[in-house]
PDB file of N, CA, C and O in Angstrom, chain B, residues numbered from 101:
ATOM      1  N   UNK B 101     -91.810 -92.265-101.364  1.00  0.00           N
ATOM      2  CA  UNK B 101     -90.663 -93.012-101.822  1.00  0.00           C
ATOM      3  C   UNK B 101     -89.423 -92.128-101.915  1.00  0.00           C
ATOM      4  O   UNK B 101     -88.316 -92.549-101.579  1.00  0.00           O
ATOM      5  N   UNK B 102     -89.704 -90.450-102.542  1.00  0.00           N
ATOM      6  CA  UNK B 102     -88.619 -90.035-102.381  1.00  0.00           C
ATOM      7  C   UNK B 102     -88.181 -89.279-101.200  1.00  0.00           C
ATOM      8  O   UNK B 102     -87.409 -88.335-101.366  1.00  0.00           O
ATOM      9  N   UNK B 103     -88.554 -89.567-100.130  1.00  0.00           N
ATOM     10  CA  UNK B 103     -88.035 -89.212 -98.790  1.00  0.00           C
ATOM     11  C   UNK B 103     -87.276 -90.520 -98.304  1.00  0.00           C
ATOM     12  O   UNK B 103     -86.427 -90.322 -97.435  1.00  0.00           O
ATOM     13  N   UNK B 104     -87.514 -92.244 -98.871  1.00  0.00           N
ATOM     14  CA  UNK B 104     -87.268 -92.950 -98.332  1.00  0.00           C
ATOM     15  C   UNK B 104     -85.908 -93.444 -99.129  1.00  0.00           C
ATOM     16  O   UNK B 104     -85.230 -94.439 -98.872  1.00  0.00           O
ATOM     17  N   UNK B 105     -85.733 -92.609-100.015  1.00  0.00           N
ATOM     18  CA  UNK B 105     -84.492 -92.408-100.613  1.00  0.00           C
ATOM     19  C   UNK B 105     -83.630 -91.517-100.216  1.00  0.00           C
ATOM     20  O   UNK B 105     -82.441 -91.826-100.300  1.00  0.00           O
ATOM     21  N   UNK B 106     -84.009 -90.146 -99.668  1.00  0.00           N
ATOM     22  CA  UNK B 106     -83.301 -89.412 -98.857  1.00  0.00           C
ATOM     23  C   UNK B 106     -83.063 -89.583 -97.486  1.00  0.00           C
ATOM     24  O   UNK B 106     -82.710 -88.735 -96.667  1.00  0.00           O
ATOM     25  N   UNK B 107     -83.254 -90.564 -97.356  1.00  0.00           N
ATOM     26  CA  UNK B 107     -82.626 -90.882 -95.441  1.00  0.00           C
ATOM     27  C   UNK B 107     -81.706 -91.833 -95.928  1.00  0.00           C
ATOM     28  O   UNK B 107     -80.552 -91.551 -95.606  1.00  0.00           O
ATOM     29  N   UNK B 108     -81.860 -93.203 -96.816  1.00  0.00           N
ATOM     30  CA  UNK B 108     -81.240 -93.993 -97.112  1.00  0.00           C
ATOM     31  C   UNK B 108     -79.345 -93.595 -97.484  1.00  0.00           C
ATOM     32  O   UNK B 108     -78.314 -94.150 -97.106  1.00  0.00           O
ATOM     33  N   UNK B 109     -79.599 -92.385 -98.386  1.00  0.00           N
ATOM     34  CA  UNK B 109     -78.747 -91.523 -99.422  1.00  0.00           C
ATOM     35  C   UNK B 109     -78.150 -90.895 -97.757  1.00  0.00           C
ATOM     36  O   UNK B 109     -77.287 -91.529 -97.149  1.00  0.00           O
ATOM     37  N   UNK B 110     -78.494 -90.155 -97.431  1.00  0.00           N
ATOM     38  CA  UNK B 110     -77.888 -88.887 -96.678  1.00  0.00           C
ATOM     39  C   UNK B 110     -77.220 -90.249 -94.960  1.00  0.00           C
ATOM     40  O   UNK B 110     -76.338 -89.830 -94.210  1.00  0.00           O
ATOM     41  N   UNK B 111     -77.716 -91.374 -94.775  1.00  0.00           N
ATOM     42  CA  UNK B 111     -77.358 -92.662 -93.871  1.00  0.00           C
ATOM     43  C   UNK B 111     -75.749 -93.305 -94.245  1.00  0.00           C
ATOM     44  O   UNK B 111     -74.832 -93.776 -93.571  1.00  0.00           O
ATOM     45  N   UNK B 112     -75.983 -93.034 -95.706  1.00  0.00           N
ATOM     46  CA  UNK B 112     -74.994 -93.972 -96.460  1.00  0.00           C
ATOM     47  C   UNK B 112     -73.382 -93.864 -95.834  1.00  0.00           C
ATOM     48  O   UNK B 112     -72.971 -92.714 -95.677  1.00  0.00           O
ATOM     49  N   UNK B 113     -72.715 -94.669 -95.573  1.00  0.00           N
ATOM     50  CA  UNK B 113     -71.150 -94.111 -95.321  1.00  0.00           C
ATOM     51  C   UNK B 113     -70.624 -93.590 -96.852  1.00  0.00           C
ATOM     52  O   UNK B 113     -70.310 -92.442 -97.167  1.00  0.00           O
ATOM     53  N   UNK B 114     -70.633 -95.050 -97.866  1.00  0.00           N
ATOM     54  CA  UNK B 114     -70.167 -94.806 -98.809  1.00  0.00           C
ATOM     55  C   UNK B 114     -70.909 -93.974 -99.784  1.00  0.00           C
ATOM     56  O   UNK B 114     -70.133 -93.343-100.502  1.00  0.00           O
ATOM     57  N   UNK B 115     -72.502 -93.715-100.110  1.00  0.00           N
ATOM     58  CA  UNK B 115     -73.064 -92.331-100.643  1.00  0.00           C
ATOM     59  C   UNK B 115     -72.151 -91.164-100.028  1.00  0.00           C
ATOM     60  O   UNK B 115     -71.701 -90.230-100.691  1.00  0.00           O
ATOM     61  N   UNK B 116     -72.004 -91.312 -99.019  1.00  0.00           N
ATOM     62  CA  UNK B 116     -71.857 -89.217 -98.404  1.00  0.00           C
ATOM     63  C   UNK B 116     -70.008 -89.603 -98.474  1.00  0.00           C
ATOM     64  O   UNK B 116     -69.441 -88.650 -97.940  1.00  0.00           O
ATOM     65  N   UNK B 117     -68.990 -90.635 -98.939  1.00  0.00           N
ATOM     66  CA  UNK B 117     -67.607 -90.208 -98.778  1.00  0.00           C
ATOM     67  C   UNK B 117     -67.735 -89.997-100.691  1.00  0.00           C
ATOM     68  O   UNK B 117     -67.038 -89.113-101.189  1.00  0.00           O
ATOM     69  N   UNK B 118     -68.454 -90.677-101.426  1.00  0.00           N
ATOM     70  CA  UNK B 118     -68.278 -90.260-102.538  1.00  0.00           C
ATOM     71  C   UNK B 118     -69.115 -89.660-103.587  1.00  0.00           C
ATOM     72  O   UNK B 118     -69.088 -89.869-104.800  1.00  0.00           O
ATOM     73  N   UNK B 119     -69.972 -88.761-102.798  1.00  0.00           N
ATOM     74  CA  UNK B 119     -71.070 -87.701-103.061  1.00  0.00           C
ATOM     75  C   UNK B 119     -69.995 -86.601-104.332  1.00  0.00           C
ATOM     76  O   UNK B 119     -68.823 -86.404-104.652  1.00  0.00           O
ATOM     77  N   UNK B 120     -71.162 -86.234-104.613  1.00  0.00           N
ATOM     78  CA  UNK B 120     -70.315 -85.608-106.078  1.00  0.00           C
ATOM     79  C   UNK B 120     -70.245 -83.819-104.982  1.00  0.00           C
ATOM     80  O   UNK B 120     -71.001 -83.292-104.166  1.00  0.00           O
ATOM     81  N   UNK B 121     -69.475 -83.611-105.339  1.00  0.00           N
ATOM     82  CA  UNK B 121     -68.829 -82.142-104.734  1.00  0.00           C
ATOM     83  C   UNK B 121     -69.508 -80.794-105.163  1.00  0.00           C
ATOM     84  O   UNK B 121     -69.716 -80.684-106.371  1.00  0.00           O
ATOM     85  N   UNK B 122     -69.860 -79.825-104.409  1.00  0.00           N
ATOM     86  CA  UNK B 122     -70.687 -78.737-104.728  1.00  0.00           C
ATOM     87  C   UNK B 122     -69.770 -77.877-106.276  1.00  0.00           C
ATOM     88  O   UNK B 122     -68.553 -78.059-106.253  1.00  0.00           O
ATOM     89  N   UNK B 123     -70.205 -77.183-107.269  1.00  0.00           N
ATOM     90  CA  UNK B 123     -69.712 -76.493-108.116  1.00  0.00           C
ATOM     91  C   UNK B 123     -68.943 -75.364-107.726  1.00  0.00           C
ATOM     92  O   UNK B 123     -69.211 -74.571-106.823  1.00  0.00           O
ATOM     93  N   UNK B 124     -67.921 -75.362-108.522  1.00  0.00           N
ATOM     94  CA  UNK B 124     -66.829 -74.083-108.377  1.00  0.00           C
ATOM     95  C   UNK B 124     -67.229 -73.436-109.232  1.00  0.00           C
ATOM     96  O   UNK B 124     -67.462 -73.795-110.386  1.00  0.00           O
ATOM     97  N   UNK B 125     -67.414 -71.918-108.542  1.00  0.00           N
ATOM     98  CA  UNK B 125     -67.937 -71.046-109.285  1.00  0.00           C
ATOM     99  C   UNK B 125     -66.457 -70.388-110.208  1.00  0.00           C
ATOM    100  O   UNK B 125     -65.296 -70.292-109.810  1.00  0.00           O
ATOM    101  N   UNK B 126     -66.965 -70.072-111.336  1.00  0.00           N
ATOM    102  CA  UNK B 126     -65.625 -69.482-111.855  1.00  0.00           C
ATOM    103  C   UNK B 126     -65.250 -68.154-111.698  1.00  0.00           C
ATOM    104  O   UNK B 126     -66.099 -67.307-111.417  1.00  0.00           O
ATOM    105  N   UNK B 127     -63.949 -67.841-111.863  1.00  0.00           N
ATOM    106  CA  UNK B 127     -63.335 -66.630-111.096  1.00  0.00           C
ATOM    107  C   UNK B 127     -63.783 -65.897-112.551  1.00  0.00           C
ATOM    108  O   UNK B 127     -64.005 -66.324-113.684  1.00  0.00           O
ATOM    109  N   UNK B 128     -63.797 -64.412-111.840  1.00  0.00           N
ATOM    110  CA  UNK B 128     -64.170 -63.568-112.814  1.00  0.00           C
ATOM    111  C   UNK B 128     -62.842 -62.250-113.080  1.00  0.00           C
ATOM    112  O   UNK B 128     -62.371 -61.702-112.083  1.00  0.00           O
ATOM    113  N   UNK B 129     -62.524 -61.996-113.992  1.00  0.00           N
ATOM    114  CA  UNK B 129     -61.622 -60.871-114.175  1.00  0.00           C
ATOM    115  C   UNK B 129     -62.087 -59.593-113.786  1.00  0.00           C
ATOM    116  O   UNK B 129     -63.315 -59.551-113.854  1.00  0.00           O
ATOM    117  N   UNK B 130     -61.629 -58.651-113.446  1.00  0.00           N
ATOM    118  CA  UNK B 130     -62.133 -57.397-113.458  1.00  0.00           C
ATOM    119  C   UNK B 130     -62.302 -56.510-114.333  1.00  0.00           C
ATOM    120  O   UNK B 130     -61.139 -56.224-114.614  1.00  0.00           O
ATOM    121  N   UNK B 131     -62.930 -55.897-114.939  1.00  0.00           N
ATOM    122  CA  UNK B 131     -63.402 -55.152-116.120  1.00  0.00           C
ATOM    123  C   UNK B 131     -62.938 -54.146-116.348  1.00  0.00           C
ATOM    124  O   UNK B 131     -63.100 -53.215-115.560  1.00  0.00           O
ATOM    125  N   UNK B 132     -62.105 -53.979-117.663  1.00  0.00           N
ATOM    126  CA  UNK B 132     -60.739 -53.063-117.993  1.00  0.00           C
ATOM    127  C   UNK B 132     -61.107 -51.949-118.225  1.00  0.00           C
ATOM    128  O   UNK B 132     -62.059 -51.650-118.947  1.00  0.00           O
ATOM    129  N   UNK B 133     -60.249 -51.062-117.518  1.00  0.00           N
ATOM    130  CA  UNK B 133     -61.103 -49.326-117.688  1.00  0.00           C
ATOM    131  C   UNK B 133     -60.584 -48.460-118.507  1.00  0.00           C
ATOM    132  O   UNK B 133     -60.967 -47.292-118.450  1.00  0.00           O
ATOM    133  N   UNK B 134     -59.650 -48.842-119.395  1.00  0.00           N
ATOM    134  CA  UNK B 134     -59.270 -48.260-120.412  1.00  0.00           C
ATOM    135  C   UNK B 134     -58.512 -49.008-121.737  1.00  0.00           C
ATOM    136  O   UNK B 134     -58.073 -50.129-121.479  1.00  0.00           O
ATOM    137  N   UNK B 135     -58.304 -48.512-123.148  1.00  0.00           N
ATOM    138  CA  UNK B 135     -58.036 -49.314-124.214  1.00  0.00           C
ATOM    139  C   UNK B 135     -56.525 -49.932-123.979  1.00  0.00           C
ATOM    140  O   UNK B 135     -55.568 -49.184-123.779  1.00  0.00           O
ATOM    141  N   UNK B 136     -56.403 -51.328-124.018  1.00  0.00           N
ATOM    142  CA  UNK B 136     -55.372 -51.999-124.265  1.00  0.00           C
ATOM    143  C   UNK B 136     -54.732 -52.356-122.471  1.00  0.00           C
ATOM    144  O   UNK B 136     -53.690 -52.873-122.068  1.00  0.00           O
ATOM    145  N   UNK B 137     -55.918 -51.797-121.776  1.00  0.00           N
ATOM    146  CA  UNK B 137     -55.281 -52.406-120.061  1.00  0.00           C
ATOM    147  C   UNK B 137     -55.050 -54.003-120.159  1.00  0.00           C
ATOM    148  O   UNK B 137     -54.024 -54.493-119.689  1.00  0.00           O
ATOM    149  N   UNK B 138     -56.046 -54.806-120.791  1.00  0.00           N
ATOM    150  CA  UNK B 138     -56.228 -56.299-120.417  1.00  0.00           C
ATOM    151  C   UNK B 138     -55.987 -56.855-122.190  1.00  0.00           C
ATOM    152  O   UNK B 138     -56.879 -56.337-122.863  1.00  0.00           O
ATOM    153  N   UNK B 139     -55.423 -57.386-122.717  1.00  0.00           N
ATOM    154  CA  UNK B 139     -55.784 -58.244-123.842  1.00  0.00           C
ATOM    155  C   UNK B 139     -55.415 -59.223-123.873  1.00  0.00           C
ATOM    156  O   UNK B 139     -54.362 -59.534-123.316  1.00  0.00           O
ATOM    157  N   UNK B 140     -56.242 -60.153-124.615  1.00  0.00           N
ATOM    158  CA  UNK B 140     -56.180 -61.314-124.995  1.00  0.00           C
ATOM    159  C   UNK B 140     -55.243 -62.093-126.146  1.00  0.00           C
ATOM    160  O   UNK B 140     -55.572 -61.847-127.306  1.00  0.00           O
ATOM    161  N   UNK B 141     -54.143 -62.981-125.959  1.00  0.00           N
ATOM    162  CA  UNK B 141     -53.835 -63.425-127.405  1.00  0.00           C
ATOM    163  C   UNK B 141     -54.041 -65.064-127.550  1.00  0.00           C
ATOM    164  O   UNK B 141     -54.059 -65.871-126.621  1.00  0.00           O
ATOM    165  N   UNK B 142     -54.182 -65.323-128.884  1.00  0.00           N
ATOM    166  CA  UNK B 142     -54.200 -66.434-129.190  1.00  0.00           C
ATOM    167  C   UNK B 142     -53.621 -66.756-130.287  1.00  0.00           C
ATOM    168  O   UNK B 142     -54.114 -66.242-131.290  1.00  0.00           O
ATOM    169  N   UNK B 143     -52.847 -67.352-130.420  1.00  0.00           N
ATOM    170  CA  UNK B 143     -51.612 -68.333-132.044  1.00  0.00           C
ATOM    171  C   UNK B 143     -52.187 -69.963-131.895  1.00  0.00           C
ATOM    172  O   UNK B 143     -52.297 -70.824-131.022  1.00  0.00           O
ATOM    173  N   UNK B 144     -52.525 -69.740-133.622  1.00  0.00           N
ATOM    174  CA  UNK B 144     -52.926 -70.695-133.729  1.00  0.00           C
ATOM    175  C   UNK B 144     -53.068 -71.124-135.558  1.00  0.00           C
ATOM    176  O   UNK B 144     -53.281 -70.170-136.307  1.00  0.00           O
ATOM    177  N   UNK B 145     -52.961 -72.341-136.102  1.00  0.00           N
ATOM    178  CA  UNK B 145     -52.478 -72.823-137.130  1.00  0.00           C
ATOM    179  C   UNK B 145     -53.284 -73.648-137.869  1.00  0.00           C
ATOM    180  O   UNK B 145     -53.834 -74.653-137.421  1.00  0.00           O
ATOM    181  N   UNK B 146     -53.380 -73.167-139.205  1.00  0.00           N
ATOM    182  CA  UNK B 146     -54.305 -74.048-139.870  1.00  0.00           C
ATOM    183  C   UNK B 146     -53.900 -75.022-140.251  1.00  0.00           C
ATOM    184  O   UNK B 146     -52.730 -75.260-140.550  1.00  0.00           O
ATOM    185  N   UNK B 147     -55.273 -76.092-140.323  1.00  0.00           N
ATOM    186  CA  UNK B 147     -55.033 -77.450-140.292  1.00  0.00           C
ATOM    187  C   UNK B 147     -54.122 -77.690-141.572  1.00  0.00           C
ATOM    188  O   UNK B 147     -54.181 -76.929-142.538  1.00  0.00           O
ATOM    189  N   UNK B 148     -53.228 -78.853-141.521  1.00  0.00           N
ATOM    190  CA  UNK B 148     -52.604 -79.119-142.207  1.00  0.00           C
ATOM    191  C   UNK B 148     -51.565 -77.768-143.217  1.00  0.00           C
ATOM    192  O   UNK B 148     -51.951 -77.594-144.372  1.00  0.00           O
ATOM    193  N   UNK B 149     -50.910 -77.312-142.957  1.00  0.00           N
ATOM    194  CA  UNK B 149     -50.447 -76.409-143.990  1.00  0.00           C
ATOM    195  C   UNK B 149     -49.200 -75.701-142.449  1.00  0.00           C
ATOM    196  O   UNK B 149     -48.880 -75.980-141.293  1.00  0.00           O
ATOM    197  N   UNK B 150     -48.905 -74.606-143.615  1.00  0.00           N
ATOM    198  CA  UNK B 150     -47.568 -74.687-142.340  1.00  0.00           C
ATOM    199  C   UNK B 150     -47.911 -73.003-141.995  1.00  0.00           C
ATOM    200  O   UNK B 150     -47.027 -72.389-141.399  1.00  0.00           O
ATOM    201  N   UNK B 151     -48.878 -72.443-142.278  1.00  0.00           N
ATOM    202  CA  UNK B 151     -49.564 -71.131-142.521  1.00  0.00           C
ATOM    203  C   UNK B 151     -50.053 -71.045-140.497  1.00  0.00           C
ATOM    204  O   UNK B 151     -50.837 -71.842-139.982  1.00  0.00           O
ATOM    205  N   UNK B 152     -49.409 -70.008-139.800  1.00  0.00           N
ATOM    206  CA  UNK B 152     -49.845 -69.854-138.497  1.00  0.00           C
ATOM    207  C   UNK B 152     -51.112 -68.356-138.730  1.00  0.00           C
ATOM    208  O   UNK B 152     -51.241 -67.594-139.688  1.00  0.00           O
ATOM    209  N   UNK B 153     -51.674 -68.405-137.738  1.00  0.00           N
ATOM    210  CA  UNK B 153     -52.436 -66.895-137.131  1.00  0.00           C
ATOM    211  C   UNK B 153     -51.967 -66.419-136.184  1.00  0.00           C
ATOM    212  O   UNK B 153     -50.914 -66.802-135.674  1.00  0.00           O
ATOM    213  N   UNK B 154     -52.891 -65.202-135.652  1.00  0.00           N
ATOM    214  CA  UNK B 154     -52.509 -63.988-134.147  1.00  0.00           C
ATOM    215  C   UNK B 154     -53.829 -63.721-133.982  1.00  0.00           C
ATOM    216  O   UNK B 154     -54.283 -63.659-135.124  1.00  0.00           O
ATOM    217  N   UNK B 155     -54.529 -63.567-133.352  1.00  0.00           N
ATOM    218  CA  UNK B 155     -55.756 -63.260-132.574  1.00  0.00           C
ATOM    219  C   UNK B 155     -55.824 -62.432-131.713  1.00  0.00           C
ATOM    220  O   UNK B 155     -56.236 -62.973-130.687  1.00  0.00           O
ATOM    221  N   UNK B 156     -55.535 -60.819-131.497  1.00  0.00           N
ATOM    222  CA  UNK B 156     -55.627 -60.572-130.689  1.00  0.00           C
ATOM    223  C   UNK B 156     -56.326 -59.462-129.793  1.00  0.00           C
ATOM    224  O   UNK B 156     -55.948 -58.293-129.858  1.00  0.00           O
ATOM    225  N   UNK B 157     -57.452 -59.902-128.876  1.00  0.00           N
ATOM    226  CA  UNK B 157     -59.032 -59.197-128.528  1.00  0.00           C
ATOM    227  C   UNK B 157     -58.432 -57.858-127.513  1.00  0.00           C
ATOM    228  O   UNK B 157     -57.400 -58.052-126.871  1.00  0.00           O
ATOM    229  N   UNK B 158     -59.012 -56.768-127.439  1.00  0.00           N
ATOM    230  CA  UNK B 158     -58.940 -56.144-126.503  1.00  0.00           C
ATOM    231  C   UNK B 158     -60.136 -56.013-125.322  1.00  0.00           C
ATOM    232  O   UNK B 158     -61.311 -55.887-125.665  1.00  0.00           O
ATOM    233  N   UNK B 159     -59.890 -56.037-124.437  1.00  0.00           N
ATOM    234  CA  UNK B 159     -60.772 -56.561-123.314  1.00  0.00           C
ATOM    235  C   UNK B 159     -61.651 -55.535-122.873  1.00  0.00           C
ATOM    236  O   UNK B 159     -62.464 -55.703-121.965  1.00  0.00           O
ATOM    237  N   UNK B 160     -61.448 -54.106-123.721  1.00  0.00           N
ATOM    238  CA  UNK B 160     -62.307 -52.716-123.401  1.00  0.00           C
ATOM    239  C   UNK B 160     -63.073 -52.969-124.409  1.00  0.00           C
ATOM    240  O   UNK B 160     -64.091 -53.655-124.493  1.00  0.00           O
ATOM    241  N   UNK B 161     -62.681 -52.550-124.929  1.00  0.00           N
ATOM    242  CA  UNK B 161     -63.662 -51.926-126.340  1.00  0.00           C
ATOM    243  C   UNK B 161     -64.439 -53.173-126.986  1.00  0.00           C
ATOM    244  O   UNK B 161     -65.572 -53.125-127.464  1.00  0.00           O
ATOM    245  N   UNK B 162     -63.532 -54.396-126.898  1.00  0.00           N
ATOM    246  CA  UNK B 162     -64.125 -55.818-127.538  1.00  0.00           C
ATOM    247  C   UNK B 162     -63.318 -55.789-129.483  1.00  0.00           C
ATOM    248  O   UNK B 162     -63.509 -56.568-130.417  1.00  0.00           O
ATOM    249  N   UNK B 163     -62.687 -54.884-129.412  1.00  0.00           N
ATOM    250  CA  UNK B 163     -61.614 -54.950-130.274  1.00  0.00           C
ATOM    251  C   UNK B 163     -60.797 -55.869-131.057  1.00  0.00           C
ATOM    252  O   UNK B 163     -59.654 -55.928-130.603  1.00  0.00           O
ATOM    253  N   UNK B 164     -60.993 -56.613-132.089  1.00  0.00           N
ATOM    254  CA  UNK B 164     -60.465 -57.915-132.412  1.00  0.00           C
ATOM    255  C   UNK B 164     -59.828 -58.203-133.890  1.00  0.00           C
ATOM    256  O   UNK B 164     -60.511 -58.501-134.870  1.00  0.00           O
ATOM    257  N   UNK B 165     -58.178 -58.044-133.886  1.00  0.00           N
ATOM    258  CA  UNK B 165     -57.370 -58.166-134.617  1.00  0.00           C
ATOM    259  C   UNK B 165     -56.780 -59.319-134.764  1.00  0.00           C
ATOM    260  O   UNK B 165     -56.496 -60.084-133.842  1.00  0.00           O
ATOM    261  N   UNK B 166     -56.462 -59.580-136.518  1.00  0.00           N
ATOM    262  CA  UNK B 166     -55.981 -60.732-136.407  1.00  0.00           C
ATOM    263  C   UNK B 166     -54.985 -60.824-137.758  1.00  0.00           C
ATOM    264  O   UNK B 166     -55.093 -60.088-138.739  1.00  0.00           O
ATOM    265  N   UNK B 167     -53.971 -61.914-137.586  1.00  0.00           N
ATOM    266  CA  UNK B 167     -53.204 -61.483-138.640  1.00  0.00           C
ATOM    267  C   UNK B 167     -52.332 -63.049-138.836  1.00  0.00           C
ATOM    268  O   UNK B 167     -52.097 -63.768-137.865  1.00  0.00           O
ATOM    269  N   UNK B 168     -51.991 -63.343-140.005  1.00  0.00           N
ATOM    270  CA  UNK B 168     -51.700 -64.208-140.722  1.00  0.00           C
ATOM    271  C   UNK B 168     -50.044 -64.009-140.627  1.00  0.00           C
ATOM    272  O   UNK B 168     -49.397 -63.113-141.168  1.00  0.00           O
ATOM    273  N   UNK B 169     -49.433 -65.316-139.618  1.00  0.00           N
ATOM    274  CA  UNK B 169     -48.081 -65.282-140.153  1.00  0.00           C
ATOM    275  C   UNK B 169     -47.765 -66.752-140.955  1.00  0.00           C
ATOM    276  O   UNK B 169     -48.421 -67.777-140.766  1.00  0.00           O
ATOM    277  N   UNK B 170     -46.511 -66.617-141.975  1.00  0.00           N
ATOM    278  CA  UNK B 170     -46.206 -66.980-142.918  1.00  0.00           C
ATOM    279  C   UNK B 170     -45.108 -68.084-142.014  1.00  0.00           C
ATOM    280  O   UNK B 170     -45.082 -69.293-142.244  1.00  0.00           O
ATOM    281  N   UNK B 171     -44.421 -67.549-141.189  1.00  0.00           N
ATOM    282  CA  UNK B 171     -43.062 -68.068-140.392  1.00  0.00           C
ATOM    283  C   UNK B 171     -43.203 -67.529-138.910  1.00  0.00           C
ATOM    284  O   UNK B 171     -43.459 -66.345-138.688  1.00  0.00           O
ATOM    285  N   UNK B 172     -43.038 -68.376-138.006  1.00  0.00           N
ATOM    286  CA  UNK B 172     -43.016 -68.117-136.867  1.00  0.00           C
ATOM    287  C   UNK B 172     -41.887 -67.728-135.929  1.00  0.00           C
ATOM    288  O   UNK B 172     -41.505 -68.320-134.919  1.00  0.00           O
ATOM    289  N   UNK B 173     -41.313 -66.303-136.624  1.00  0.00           N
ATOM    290  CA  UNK B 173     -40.117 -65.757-136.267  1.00  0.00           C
ATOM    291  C   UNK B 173     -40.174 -65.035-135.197  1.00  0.00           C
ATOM    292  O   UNK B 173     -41.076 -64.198-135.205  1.00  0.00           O
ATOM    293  N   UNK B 174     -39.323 -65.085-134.005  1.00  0.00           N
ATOM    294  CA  UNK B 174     -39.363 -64.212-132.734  1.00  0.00           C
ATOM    295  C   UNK B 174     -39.203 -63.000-133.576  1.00  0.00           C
ATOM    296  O   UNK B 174     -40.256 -62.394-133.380  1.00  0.00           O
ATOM    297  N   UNK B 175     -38.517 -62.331-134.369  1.00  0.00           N
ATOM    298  CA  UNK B 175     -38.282 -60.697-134.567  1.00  0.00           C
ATOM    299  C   UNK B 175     -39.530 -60.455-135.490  1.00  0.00           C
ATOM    300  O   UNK B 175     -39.720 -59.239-135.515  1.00  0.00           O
ATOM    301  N   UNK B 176     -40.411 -61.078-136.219  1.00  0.00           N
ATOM    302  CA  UNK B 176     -41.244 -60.998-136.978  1.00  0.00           C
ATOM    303  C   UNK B 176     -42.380 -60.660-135.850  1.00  0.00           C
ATOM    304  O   UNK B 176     -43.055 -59.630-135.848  1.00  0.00           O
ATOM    305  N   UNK B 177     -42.437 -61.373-135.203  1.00  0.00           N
ATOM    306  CA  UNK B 177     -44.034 -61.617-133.969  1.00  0.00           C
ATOM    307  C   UNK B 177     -43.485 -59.733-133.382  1.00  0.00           C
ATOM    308  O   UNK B 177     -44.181 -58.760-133.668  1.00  0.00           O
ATOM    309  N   UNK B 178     -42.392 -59.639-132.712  1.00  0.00           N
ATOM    310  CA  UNK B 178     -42.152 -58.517-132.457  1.00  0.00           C
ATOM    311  C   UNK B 178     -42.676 -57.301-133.341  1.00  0.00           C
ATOM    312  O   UNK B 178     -43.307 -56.357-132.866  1.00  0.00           O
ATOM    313  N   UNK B 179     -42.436 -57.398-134.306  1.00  0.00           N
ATOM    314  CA  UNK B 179     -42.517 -56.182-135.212  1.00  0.00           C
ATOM    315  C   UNK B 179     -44.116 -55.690-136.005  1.00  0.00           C
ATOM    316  O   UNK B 179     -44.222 -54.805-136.854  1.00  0.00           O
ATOM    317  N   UNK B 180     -45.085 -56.416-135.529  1.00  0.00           N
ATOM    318  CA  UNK B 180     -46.052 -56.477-135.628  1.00  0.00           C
ATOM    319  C   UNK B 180     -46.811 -55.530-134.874  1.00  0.00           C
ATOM    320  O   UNK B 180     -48.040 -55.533-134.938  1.00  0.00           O
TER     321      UNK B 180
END
């Protein structure tokens, strides 16, 4: 039976124009060869309240800082 499903399937016009598509493999970064070549940031805000964060990983070492801002000031984010 399941061969008589695979001729049927692989015959089909409309099976094979809307056949589900092979997987994309995901791209991979290259692996950082020294401290602070590659990092990661992320800003982001707790629920309800007006209180932001900084997240930010280093891609060598696995290094992971994070820090609480109060106001989301361009010269403040700088001085950090």
């Amino acid at each position: 039976m399941l061969k008589d499903i695979q001729i049927v399937y692989s015959t089909c016009e409309n099976c094979i124009r809307f056949m589900r598509s092979a997987n994309k493999t995901e791209k991979r970064w290259e692996g950082a060869n020294y401290f602070l070549q590659r990092i990661h940031i992320d800003q982001g805000q707790f629920y309800n309240t007006n209180c932001s964060f900084l997240v930010i990983r280093d891609s060598f070492s696995g290094y992971v800082h994070g820090k609480l801002l109060i106001r989301k000031d361009q010269k403040k984010l700088l001085n950090l």
